[in-house]
JSON list of C-alpha atoms in Angstrom, two decimals:
[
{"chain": "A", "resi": 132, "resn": "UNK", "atom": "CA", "xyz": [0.00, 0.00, 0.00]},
{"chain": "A", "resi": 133, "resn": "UNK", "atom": "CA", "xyz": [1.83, 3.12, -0.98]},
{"chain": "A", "resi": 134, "resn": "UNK", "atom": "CA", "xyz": [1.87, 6.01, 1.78]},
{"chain": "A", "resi": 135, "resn": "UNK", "atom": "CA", "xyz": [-0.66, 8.61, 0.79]},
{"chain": "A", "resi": 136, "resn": "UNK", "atom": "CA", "xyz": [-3.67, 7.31, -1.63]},
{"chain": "A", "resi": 137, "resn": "UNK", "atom": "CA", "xyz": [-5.97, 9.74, -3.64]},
{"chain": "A", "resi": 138, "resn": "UNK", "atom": "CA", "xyz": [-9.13, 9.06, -5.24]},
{"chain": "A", "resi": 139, "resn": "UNK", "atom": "CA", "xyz": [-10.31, 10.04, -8.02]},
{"chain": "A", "resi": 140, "resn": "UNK", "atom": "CA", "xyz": [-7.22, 10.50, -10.21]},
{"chain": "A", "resi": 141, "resn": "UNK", "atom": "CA", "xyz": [-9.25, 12.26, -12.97]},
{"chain": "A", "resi": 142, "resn": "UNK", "atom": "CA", "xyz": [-12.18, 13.88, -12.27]},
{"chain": "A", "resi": 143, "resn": "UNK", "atom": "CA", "xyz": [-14.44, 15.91, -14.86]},
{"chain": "A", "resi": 144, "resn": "UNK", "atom": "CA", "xyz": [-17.75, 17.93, -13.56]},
{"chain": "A", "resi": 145, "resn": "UNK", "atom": "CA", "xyz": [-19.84, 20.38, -14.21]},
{"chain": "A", "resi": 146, "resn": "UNK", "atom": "CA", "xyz": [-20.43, 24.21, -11.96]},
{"chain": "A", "resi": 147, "resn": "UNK", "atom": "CA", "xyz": [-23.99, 22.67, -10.66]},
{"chain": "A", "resi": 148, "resn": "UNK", "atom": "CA", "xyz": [-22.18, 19.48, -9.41]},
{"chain": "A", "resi": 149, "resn": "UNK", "atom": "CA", "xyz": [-21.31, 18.28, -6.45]},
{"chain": "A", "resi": 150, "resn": "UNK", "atom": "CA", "xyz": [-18.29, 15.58, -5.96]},
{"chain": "A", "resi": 151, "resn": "UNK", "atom": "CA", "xyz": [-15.53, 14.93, -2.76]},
{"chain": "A", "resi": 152, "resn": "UNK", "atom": "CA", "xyz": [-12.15, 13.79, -3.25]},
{"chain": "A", "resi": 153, "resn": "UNK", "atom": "CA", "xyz": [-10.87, 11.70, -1.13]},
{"chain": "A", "resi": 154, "resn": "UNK", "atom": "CA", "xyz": [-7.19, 11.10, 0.51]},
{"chain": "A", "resi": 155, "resn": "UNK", "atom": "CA", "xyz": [-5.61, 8.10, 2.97]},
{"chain": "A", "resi": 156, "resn": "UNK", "atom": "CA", "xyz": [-2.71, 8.12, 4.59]},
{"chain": "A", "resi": 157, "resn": "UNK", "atom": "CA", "xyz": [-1.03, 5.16, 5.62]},
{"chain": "A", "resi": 158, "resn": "UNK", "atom": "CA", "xyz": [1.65, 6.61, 7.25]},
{"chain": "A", "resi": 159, "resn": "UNK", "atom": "CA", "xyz": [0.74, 6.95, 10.65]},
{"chain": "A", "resi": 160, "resn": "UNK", "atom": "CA", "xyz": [0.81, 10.83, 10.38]},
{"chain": "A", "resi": 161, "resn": "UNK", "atom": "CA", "xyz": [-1.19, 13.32, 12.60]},
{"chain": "A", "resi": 162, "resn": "UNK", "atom": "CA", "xyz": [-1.31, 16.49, 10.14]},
{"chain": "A", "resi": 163, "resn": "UNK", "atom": "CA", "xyz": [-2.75, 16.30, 6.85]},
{"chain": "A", "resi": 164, "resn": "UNK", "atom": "CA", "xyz": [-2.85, 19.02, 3.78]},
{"chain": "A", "resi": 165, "resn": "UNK", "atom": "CA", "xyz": [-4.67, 20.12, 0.80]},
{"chain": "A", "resi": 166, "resn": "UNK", "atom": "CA", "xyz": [-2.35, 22.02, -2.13]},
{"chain": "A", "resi": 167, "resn": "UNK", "atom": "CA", "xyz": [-3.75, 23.41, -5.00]},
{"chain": "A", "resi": 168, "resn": "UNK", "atom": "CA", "xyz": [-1.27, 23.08, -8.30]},
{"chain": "A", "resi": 169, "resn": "UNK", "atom": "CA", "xyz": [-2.41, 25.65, -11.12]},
{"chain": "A", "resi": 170, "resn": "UNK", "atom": "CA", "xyz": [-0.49, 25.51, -14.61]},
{"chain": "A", "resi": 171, "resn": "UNK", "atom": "CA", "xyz": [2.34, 28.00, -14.71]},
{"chain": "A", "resi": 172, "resn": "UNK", "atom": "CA", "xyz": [1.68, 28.47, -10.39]},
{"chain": "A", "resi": 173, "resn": "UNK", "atom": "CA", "xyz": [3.40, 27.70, -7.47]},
{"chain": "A", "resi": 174, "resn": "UNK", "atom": "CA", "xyz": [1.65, 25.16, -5.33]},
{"chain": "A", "resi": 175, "resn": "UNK", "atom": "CA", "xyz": [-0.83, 27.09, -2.74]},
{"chain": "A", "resi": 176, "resn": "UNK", "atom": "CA", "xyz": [-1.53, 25.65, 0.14]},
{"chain": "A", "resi": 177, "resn": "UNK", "atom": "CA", "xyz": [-5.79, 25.14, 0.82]},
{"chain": "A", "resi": 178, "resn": "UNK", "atom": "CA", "xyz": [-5.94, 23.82, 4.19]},
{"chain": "A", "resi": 179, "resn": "UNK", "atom": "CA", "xyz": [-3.99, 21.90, 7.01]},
{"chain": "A", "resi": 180, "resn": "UNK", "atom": "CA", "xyz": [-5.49, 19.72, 9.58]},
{"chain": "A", "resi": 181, "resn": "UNK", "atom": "CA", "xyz": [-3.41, 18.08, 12.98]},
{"chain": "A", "resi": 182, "resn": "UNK", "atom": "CA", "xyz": [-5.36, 15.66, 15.28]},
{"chain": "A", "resi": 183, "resn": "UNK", "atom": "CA", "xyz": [-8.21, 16.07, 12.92]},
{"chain": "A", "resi": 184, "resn": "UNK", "atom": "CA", "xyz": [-8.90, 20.00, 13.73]},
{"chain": "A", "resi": 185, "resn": "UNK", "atom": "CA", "xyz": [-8.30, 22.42, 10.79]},
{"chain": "A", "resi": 186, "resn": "UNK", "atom": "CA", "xyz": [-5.16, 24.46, 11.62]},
{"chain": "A", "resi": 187, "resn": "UNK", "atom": "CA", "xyz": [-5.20, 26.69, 8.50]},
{"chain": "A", "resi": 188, "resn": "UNK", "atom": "CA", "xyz": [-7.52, 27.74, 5.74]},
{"chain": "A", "resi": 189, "resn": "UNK", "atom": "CA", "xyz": [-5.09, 29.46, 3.58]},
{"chain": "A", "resi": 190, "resn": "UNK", "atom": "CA", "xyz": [-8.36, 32.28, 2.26]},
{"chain": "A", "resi": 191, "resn": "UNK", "atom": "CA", "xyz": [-10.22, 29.60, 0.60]},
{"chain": "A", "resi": 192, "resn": "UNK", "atom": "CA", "xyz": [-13.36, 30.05, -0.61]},
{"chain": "A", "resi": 193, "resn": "UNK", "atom": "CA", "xyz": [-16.06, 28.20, 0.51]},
{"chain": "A", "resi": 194, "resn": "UNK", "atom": "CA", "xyz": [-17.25, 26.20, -2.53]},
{"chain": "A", "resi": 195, "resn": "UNK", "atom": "CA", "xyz": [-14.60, 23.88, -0.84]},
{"chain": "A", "resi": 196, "resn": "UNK", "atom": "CA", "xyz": [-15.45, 22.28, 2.15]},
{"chain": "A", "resi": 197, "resn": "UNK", "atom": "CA", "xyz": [-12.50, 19.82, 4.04]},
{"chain": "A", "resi": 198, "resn": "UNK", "atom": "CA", "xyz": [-13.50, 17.47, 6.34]},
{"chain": "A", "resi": 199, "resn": "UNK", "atom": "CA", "xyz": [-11.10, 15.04, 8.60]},
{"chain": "A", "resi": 200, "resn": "UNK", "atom": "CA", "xyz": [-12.96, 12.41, 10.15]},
{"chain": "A", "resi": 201, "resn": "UNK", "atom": "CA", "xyz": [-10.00, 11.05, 11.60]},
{"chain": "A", "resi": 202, "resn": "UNK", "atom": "CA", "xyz": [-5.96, 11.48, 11.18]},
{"chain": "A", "resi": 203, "resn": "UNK", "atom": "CA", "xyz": [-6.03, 8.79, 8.06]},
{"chain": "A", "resi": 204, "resn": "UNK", "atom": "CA", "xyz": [-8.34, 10.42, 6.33]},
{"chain": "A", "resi": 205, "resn": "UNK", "atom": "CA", "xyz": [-9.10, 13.69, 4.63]},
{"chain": "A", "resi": 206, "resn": "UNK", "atom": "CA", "xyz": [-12.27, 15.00, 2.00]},
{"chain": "A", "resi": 207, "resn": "UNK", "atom": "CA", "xyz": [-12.61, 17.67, 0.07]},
{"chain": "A", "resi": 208, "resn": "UNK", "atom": "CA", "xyz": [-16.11, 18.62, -1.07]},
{"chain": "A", "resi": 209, "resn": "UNK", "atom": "CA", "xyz": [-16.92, 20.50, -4.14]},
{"chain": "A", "resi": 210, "resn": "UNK", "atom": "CA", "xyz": [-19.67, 22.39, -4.99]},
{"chain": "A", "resi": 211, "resn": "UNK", "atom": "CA", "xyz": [-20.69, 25.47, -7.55]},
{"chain": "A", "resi": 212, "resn": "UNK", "atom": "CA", "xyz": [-17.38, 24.93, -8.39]},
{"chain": "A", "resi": 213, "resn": "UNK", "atom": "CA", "xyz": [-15.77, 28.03, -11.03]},
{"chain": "A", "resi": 214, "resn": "UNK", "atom": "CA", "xyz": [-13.43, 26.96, -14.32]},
{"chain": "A", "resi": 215, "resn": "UNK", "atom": "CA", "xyz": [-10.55, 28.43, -12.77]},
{"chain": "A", "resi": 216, "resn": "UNK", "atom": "CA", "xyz": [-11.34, 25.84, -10.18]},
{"chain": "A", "resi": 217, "resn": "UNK", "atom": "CA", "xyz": [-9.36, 22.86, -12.32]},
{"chain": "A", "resi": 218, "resn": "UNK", "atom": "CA", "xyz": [-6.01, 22.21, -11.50]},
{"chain": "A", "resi": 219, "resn": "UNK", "atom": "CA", "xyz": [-4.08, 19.42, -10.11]},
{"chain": "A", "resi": 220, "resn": "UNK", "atom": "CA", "xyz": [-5.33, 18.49, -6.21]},
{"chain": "A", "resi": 221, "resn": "UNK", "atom": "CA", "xyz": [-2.69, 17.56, -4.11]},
{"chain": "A", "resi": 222, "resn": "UNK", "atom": "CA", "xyz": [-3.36, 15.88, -0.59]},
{"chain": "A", "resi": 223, "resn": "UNK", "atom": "CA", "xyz": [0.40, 15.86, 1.89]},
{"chain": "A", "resi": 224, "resn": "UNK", "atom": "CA", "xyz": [0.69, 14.24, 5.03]},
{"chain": "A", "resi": 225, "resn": "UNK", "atom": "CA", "xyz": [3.69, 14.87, 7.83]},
{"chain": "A", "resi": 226, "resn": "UNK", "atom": "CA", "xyz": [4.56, 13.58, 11.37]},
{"chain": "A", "resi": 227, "resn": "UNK", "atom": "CA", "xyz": [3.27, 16.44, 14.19]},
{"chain": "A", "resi": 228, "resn": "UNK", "atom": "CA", "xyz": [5.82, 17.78, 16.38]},
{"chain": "A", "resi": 229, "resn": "UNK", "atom": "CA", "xyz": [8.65, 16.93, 14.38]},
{"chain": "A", "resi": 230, "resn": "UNK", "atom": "CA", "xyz": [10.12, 20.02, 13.98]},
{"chain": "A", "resi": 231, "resn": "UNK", "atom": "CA", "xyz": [10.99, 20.75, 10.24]},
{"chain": "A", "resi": 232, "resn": "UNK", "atom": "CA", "xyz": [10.21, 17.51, 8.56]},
{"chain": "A", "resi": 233, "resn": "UNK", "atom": "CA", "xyz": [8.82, 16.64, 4.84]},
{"chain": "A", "resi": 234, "resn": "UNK", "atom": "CA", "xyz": [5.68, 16.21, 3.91]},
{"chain": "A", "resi": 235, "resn": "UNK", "atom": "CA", "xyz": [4.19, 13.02, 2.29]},
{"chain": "A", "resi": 236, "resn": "UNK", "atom": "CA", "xyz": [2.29, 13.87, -0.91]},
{"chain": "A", "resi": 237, "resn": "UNK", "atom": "CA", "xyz": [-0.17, 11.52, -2.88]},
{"chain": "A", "resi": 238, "resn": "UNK", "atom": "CA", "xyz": [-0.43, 11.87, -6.87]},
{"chain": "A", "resi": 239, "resn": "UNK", "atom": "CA", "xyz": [-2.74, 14.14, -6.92]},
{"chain": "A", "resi": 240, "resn": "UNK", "atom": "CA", "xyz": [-6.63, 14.37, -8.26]},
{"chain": "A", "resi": 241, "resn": "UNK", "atom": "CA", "xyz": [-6.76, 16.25, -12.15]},
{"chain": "A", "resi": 242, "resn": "UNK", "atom": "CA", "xyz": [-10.11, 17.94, -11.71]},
{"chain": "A", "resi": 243, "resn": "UNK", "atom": "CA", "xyz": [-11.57, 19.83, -14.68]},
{"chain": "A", "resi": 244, "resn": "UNK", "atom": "CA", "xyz": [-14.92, 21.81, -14.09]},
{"chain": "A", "resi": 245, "resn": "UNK", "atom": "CA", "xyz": [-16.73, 22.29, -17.70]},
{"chain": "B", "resi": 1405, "resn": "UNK", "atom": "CA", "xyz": [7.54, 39.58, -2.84]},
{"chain": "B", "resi": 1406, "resn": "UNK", "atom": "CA", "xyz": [8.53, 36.26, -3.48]},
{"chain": "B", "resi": 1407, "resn": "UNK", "atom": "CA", "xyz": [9.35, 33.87, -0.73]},
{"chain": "B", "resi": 1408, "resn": "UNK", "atom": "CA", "xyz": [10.91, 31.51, -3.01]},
{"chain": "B", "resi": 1409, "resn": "UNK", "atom": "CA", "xyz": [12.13, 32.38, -6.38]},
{"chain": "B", "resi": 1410, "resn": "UNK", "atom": "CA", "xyz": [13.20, 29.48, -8.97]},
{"chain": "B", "resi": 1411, "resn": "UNK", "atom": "CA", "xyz": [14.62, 31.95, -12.06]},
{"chain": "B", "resi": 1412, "resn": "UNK", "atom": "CA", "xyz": [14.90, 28.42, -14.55]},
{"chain": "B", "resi": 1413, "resn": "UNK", "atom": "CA", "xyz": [11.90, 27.87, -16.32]},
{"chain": "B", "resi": 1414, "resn": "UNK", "atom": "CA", "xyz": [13.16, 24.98, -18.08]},
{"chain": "B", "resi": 1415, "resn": "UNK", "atom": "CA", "xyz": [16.91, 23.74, -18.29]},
{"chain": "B", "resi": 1416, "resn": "UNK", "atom": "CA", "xyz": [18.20, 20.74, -20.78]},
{"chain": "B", "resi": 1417, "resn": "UNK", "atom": "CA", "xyz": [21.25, 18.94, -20.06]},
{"chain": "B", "resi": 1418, "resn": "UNK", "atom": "CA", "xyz": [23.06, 15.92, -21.12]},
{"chain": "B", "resi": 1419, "resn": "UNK", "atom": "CA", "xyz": [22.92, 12.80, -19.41]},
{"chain": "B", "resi": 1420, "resn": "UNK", "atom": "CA", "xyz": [26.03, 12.04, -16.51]},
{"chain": "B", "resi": 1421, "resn": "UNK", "atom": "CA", "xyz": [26.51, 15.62, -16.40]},
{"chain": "B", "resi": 1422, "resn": "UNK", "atom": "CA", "xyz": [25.82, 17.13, -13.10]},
{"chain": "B", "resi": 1423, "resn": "UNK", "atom": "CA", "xyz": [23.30, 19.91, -12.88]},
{"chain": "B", "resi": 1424, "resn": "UNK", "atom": "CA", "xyz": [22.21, 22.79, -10.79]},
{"chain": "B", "resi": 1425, "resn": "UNK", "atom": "CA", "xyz": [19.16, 23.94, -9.97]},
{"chain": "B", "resi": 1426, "resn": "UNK", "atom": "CA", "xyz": [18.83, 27.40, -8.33]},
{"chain": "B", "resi": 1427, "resn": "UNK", "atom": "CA", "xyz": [16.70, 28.60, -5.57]},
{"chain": "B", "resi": 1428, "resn": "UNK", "atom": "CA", "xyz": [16.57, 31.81, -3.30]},
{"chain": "B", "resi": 1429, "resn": "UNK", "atom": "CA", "xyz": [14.50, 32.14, -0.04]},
{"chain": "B", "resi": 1430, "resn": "UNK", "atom": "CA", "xyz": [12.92, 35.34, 1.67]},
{"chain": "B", "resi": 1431, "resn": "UNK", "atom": "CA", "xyz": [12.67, 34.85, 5.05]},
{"chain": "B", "resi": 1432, "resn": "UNK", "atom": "CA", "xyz": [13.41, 37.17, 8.47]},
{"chain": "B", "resi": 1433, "resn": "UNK", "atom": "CA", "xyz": [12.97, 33.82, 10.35]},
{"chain": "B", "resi": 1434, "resn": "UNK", "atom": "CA", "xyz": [16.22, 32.64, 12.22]},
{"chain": "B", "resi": 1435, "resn": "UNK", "atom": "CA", "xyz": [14.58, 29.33, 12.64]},
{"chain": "B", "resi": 1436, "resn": "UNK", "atom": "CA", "xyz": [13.49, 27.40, 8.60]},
{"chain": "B", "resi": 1437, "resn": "UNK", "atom": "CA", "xyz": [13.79, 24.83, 6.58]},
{"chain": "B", "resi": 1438, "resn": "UNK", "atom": "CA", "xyz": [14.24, 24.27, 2.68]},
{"chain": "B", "resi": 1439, "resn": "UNK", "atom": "CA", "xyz": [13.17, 21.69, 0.78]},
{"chain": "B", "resi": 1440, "resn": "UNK", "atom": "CA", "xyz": [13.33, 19.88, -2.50]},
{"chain": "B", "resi": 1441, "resn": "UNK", "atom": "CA", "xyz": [10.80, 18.20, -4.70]},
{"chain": "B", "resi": 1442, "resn": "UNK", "atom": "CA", "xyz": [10.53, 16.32, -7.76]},
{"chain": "B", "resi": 1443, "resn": "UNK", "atom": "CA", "xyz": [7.54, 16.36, -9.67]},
{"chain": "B", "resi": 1444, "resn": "UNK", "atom": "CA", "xyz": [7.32, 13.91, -12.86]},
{"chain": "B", "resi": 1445, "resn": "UNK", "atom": "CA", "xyz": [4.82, 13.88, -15.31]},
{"chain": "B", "resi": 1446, "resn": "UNK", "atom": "CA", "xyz": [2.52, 11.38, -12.95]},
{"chain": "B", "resi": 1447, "resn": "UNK", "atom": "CA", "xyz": [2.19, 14.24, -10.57]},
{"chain": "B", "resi": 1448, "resn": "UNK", "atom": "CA", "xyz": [3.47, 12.86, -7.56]},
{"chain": "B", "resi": 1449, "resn": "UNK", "atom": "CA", "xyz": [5.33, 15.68, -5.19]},
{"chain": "B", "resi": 1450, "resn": "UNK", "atom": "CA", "xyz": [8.65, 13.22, -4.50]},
{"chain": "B", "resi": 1451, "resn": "UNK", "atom": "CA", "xyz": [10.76, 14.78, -1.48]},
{"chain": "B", "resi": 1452, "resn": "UNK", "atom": "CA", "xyz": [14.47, 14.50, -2.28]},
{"chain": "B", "resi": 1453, "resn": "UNK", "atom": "CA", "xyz": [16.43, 16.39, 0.53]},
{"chain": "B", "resi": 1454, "resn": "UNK", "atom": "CA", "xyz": [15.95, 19.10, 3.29]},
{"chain": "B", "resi": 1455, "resn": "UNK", "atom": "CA", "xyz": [18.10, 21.76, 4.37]},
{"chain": "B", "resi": 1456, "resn": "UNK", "atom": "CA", "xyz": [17.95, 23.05, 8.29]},
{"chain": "B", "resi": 1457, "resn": "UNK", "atom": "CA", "xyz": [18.98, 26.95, 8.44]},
{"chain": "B", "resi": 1458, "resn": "UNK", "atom": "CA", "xyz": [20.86, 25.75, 11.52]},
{"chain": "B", "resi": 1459, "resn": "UNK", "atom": "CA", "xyz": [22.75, 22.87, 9.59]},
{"chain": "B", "resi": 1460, "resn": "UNK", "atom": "CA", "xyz": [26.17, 23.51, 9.53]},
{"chain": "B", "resi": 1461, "resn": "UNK", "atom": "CA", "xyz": [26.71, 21.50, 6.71]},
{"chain": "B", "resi": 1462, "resn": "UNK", "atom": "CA", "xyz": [25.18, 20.73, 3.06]},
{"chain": "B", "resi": 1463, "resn": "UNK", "atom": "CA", "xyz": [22.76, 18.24, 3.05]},
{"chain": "B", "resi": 1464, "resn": "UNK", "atom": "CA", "xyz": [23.60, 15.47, 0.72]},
{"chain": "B", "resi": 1465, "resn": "UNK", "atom": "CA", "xyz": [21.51, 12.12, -0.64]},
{"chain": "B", "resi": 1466, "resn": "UNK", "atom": "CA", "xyz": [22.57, 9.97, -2.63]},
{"chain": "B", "resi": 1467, "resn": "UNK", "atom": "CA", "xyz": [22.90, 11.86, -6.05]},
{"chain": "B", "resi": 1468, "resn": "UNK", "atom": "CA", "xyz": [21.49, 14.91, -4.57]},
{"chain": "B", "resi": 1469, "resn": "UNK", "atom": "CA", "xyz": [22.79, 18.00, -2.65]},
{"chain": "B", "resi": 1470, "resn": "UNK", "atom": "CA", "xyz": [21.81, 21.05, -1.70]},
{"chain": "B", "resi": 1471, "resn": "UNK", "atom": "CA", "xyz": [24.29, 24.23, -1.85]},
{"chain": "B", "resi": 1472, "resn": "UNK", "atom": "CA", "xyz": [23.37, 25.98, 0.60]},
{"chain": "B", "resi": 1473, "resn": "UNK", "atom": "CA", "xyz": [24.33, 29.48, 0.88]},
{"chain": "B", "resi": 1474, "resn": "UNK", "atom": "CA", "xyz": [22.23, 31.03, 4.26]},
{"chain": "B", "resi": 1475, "resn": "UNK", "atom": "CA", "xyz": [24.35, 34.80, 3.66]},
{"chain": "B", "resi": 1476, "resn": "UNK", "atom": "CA", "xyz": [23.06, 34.56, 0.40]},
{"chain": "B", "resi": 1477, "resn": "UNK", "atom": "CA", "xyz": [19.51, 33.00, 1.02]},
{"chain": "B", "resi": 1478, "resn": "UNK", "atom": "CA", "xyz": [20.21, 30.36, -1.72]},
{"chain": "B", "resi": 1479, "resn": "UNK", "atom": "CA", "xyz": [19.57, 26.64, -1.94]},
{"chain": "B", "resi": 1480, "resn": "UNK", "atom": "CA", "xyz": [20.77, 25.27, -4.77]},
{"chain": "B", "resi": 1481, "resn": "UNK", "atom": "CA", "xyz": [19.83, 21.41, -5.59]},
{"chain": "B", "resi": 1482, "resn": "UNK", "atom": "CA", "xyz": [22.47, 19.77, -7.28]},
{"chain": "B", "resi": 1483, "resn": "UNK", "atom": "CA", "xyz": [22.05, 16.51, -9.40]},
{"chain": "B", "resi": 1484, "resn": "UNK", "atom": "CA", "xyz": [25.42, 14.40, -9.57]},
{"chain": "B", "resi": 1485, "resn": "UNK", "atom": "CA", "xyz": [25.86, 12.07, -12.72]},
{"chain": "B", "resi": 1486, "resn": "UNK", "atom": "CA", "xyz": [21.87, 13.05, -14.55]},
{"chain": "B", "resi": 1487, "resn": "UNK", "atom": "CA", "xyz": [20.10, 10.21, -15.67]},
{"chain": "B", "resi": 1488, "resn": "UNK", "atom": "CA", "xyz": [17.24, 10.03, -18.18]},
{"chain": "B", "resi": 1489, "resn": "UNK", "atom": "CA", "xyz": [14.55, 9.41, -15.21]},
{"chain": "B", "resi": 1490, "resn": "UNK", "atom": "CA", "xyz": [15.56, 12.79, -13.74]},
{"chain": "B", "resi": 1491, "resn": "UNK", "atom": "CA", "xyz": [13.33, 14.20, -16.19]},
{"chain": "B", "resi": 1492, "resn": "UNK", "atom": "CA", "xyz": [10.95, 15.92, -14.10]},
{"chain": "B", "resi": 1493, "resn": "UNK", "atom": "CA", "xyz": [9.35, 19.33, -12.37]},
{"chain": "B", "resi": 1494, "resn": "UNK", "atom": "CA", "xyz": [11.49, 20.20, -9.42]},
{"chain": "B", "resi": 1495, "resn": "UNK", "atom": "CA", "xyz": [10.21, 22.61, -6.75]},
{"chain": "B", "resi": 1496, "resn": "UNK", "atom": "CA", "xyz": [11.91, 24.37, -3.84]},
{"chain": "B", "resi": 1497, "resn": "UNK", "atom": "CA", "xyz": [9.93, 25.37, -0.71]},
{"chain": "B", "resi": 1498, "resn": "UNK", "atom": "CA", "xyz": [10.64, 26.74, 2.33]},
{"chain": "B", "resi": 1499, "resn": "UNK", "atom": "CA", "xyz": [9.21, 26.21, 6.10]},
{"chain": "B", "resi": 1500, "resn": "UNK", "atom": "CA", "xyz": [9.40, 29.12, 8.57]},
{"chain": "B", "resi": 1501, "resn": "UNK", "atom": "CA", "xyz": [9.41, 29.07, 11.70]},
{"chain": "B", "resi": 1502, "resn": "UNK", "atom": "CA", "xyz": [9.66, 26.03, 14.14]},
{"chain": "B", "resi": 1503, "resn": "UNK", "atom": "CA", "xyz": [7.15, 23.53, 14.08]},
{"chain": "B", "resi": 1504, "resn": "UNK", "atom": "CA", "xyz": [5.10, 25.25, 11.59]},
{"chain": "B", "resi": 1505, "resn": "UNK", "atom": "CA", "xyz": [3.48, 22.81, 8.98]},
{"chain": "B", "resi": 1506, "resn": "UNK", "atom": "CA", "xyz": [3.24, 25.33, 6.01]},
{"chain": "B", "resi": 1507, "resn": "UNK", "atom": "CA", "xyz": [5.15, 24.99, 3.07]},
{"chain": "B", "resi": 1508, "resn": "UNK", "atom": "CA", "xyz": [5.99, 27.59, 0.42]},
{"chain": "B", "resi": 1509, "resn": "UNK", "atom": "CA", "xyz": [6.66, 26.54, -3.01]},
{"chain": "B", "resi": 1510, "resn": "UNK", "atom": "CA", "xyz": [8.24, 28.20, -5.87]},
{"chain": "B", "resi": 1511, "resn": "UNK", "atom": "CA", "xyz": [7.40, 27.54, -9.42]},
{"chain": "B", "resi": 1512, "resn": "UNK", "atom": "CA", "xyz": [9.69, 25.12, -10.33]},
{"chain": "B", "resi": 1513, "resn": "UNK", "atom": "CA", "xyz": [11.85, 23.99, -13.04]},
{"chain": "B", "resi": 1514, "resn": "UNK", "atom": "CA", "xyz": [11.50, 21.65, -15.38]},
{"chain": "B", "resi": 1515, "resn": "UNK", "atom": "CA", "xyz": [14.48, 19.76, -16.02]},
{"chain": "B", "resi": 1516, "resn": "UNK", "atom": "CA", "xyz": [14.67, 18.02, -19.45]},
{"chain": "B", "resi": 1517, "resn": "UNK", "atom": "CA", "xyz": [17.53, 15.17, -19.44]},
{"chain": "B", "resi": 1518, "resn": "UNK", "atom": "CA", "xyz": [19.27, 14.05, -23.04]},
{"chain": "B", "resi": 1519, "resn": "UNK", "atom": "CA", "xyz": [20.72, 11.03, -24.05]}
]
């Protein structure tokens, strides 16, 4: 089982749809991240959860909706979602209290909004 | 302004030459870390190495080092001996501050290997 899991790898919707993504760790990690990869943009980070509580919402708006059930798993809901919305999804995952330590990333979801 | 700045769009070199990669950070934090990744076409963020502003010395693995320069706020990667699978995006990013889980990327390069 490889460390951090993302599903869907494509996805394709429409702006009156509503769809999740969904990321596992397998790592044993407490914090866990969503990065948002535009063409031609550094990575931005969306939102960062430790012990399931959401540590950081990086100005997201809220047509995005995380949810951590518990420290394995992370969701991110979509809804009315924009064109400029598709890009490359990236879910991370990292040991808490640490210090300065890397972050696990999955391959990503490719989400297009038509 | 930037907190990281990667100034290669794209770079081509030959394979088993050894490349560089440049970086430069923005930080007033004493306390940060740098960090390399490698991005191929599958879209996968790989971590290669990390960089401690306290580390006295340059962080190596394997085929990879970083040049780290803290007067100059740069972190270069360097690639020993390139091979054709090095093909890839690489970003830099930096962490500031102690125990703070944020990352901040740059725009990366992509790195383009010939046989």
């Amino acid at each position: 089982e490889t460390g951090v899991t993302q599903t869907p790898r494509h996805l394709v919707m429409g702006m009156t749809n509503k769809k999740s993504l969904k990321c596992e760790q397998h790592l044993g990690h407490n914090a866990m991240y969503w990065y948002k990869q535009s063409a031609k943009k550094p990575l931005e980070l969306m939102f960062v959860y430790n012990f399931k509580e959401q540590t950081e919402n990086n100005s997201v708006p809220s047509r995005f909706s995380p949810e951590c059930p518990n420290s394995s798993h992370l969701f991110l809901h979509l809804h009315t979602l924009q064109p400029e919305d598709s890009a490359l999804y990236l879910c991370a995952s990292s040991p808490r209290g640490e210090g300065l330590k890397e972050q696990y990333f999955g391959p990503g979801t490719r989400l297009t909004v038509t | 302004a930037q907190k990281i700045t990667q100034t290669q769009p794209g770079m081509f070199v030959q394979e088993k030459e050894a490349v560089t990669l440049d970086c430069t950070y923005d930080t007033s934090d004493q306390s940060y870390g740098l960090f390399w990744y490698k991005q191929p076409s599958s879209g996968e963020m790989i971590f290669l190495i990390y960089q401690g502003s306290y580390d006295e010395q340059n962080a190596t693995e394997g085929r990879y080092s970083l040049n780290f320069q803290k007067a100059r706020k740069s972190a270069n990667l360097v690639i020993s001996a390139s091979q054709l699978g090095d093909s890839a995006m690489y970003f830099c990013a930096m962490r500031e501050g102690f125990g703070n889980e944020k990352l901040t990327f740059g725009t990366g390069t992509r790195l383009t290997i010939i046989p």
